[in-house]
XYZ file of C-alpha atoms in Angstrom:
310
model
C -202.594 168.482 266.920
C -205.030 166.937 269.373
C -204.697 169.036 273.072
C -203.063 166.540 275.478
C -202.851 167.326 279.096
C -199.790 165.920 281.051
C -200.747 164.019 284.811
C -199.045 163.576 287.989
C -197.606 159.808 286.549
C -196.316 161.678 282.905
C -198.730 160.159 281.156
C -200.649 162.173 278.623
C -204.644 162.228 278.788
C -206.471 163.649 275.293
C -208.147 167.093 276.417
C -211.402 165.628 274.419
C -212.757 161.958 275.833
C -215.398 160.378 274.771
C -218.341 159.255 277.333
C -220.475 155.642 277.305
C -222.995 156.368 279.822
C -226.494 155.222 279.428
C -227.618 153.069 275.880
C -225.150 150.752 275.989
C -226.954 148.894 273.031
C -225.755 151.789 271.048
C -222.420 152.060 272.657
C -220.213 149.936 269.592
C -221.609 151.562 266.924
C -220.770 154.805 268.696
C -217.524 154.284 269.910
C -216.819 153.033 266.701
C -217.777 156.095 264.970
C -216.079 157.934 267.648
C -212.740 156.104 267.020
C -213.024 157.157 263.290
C -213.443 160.592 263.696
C -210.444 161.019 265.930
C -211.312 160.223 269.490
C -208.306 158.858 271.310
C -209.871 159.063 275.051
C -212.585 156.490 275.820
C -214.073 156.373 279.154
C -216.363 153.586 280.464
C -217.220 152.191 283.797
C -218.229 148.980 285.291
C -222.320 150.079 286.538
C -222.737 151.238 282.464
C -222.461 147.900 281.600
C -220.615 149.762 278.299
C -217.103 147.926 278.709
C -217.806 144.801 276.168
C -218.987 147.254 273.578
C -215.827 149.562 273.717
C -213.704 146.714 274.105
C -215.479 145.209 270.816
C -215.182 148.582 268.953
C -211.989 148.868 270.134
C -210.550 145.899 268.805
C -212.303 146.393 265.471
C -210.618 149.669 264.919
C -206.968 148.341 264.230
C -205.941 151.400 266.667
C -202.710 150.576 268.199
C -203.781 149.970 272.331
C -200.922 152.179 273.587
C -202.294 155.042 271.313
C -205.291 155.261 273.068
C -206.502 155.918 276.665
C -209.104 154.208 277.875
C -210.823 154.805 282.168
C -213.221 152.696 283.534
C -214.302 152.591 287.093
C -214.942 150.457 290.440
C -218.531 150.327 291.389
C -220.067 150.819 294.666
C -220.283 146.657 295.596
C -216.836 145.933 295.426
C -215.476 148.010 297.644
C -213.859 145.893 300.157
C -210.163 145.957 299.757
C -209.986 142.209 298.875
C -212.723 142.704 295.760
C -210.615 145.488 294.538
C -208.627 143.419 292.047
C -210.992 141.050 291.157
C -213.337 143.822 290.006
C -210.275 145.052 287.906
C -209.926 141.786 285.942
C -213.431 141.649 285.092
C -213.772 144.936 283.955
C -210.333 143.766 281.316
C -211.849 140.294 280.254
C -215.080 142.862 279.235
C -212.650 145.278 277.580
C -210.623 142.110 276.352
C -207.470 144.087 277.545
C -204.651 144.029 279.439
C -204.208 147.452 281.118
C -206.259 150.505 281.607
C -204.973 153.497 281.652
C -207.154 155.388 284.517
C -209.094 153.319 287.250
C -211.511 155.340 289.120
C -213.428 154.780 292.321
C -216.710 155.905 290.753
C -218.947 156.882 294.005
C -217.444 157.274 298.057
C -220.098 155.021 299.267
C -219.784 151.432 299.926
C -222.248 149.163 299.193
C -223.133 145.292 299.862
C -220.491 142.849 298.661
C -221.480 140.204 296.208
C -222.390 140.189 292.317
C -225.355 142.149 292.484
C -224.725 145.955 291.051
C -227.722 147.128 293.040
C -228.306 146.061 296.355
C -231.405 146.309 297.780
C -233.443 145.666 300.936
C -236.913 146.980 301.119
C -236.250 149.264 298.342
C -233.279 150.827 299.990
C -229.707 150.244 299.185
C -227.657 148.200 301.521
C -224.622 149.843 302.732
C -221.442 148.135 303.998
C -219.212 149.705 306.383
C -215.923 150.201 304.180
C -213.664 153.220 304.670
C -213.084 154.737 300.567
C -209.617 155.483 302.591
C -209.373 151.466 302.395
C -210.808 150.980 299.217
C -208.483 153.566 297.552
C -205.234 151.952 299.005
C -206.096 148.598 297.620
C -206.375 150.376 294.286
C -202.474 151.893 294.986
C -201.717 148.041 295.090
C -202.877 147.575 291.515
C -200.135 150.001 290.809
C -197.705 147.553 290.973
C -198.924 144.861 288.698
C -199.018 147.241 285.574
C -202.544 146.371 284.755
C -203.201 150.016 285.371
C -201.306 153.086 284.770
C -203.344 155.989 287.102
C -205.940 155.712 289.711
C -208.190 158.572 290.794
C -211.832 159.298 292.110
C -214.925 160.300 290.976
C -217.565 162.623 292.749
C -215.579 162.887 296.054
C -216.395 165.862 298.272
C -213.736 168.616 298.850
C -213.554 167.134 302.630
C -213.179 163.888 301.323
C -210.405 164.725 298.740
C -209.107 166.112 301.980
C -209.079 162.939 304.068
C -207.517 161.036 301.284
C -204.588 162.865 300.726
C -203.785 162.716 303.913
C -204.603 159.057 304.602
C -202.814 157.837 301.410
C -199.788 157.571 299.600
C -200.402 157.951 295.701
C -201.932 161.470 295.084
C -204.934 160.796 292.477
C -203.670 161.815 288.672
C -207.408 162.553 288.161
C -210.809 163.479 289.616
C -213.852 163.080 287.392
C -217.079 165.367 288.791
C -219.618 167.349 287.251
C -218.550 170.754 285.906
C -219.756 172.847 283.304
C -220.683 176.846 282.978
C -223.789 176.763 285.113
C -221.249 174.733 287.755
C -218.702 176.205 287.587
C -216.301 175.282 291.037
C -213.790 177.333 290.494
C -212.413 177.226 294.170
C -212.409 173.344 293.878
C -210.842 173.179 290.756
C -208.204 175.450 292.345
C -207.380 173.128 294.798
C -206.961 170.703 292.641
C -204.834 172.705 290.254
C -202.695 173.264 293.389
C -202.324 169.384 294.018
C -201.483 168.355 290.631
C -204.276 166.702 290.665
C -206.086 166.890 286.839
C -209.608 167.119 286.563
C -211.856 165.428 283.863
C -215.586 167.078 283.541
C -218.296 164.710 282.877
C -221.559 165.920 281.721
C -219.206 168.592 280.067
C -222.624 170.173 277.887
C -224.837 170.318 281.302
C -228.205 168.877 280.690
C -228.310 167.917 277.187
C -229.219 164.237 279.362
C -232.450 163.582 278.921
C -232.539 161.797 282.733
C -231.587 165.911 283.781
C -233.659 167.532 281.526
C -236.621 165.302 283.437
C -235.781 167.133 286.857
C -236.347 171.276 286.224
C -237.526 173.690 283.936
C -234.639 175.197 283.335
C -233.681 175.436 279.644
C -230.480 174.072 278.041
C -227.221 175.351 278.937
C -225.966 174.811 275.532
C -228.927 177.469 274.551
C -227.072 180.103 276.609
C -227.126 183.063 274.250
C -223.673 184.078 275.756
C -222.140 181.058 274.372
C -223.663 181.179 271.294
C -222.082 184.390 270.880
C -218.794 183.373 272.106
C -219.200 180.790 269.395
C -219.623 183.452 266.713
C -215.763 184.963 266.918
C -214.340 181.432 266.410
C -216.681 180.437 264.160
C -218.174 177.365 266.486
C -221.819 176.343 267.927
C -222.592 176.961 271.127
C -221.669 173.394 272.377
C -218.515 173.650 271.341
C -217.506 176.850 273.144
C -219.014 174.926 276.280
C -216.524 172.257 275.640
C -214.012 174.517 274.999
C -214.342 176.388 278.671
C -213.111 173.132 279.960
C -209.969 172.873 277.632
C -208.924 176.338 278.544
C -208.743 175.439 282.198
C -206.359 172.404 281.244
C -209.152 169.979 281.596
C -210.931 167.026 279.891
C -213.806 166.838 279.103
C -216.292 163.648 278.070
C -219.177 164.923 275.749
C -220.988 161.384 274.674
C -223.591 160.894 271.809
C -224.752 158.195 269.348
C -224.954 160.718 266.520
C -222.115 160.861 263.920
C -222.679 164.180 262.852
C -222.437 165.398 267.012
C -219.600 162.972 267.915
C -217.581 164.446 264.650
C -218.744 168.065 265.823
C -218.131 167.353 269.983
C -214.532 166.479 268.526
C -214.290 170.716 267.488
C -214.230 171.712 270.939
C -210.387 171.327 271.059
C -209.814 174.854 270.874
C -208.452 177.485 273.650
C -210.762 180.664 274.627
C -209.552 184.427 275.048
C -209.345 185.392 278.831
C -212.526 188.161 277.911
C -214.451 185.143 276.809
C -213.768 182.959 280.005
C -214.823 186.031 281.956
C -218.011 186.422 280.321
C -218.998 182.588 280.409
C -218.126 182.926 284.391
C -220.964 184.960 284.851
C -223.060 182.145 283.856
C -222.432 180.138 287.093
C -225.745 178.926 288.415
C -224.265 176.476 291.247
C -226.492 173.828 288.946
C -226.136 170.189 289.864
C -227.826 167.889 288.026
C -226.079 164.490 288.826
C -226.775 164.137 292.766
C -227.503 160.993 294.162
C -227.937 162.038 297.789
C -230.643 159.580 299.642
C -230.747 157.582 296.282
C -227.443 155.835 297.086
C -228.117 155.735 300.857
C -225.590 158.958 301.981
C -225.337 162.565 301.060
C -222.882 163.378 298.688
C -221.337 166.686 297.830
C -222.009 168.527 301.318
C -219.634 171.140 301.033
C -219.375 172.127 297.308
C -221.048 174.156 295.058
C -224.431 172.736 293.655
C -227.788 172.103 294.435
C -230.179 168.961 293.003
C -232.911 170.092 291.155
């Protein structure tokens, strides 16, 4: 049976999602493919313009809705607390449903109201002076009108996890962030571990992401001879050890691809490691981040955690 990992609502979210990031041309075909080989977890997000496709792919599958569960996200330009649920609806009419099951504040920055997805004035982004305190509790509202299940964050600081708890009545189910061997954040996942708040890993394989690979020399985590070795015992690749690491910590993780034979093979990584193997992969901790938009998105993110940008 599939892993499942219970949240702080008692709904269950499938230990391995699948991710729609980036070539959302591609993003049907894939999420069909992903749908047939066993992927119940689907996880979109208004800025990747991906939420028609998985709606499409979606409907074409004949998959019962409530046997899937499906996260998409706010973006940064409809942050004020009275664009909140109009942002929901259009990211249903795109997924041509009625619920989601997660709904994410994607970034803690606010950005200019309106319909464009990137505002800019002379090149620069144009902020708006919205609390993500205010934003959040006009998500709690949604609560009530059952056209979402959970709310949570994505790429929050541990300061600003902080302020929210404390500002806020609904305690996040999840908190989607960059984490993988060579970022490990063990203290931050902690925390959340202590708050019953469940954490989802995105870039789950490092940076296989060719917009990463662009920024260092690094290698390829996945090319890590210690996982490769890991992989040996269990008889699995080195990506699916990686993937695995996450599962054994009672997290999700959301490997994406547009090949069948690496979306079938992603799906393997639903498998639990031995203590002596987490060890070993912990000494691969690099404090790599490759996702930071600090001074891209007009703020630093990520001040006080683990990670630097390449």
């Amino acid at each position: 049976m599939p892993t499942r990992f219970k949240l702080n609502t008692g709904a269950e979210i499938p230990a391995i999602g699948f991710g729609t990031w980036q070539d959302e041309q591609a993003q049907e075909d894939a999420v069909t493919e992903a749908l047939k080989a066993g992927y119940r977890h689907i996880d979109t997000a208004r800025v990747y313009l991906t939420e028609k496709a998985v709606g499409k792919a979606i409907k074409k599958s004949g998959i019962p809705r409530h046997e899937l569960f499906v996260t998409t996200k706010l973006w940064n330009h409809q942050h004020h607390p009275d664009d909140v649920p109009a942002a929901l609806q259009q990211s249903l009419d795109d997924l041509a449903m009625d619920y989601v099951d997660l709904y994410l504040v994607h970034w803690p920055v606010a950005w200019k109201r309106g319909e464009d997805l990137f505002p800019k004035k002379d090149n620069n982004f144009v902020l708006e002076e919205i609390d993500f305190v205010d934003t959040y509790k006009a998500m709690e509202k949604l609560l009530d009108t059952g056209k979402v299940k959970a709310i949570g964050v994505s790429n929050f600081s541990h300061a600003e996890m902080e302020r929210l708890l404390e500002n806020t009545s609904v305690v996040p189910a999840v908190h989607q962030m960059e984490c993988h061997p060579w970022l490990q954040q063990r203290s931050f996942a902690a925390w959340h571990r202590q708050r019953g708040i469940h954490i989802t890993h995105y870039s789950p394989l490092g940076n296989q992401n060719q917009l990463y690979q662009a920024k260092g020399a690094v290698g390829k985590l996945i090319e890590e001879p210690t996982l490769a070795e890991i992989g040996k015992q269990y008889d699995k690749s080195a990506p699916q050890v990686t993937l695995a690491w996450g599962v054994t910590q009672g997290h999700s993780v959301l490997p994406k691809s547009k090949t069948p034979s690496r979306i079938q093979s992603n799906l393997k990584g639903d498998f639990r490691l031995s203590p002596r193997d987490m060890e070993k992969i912990q000494h691969l901790d690099r404090k790599l981040r490759f996702n930071d938009s600090s001074g891209d998105f007009g703020r630093d993110f990520f001040t006080d955690l683990d990670g630097k940008q390449l």
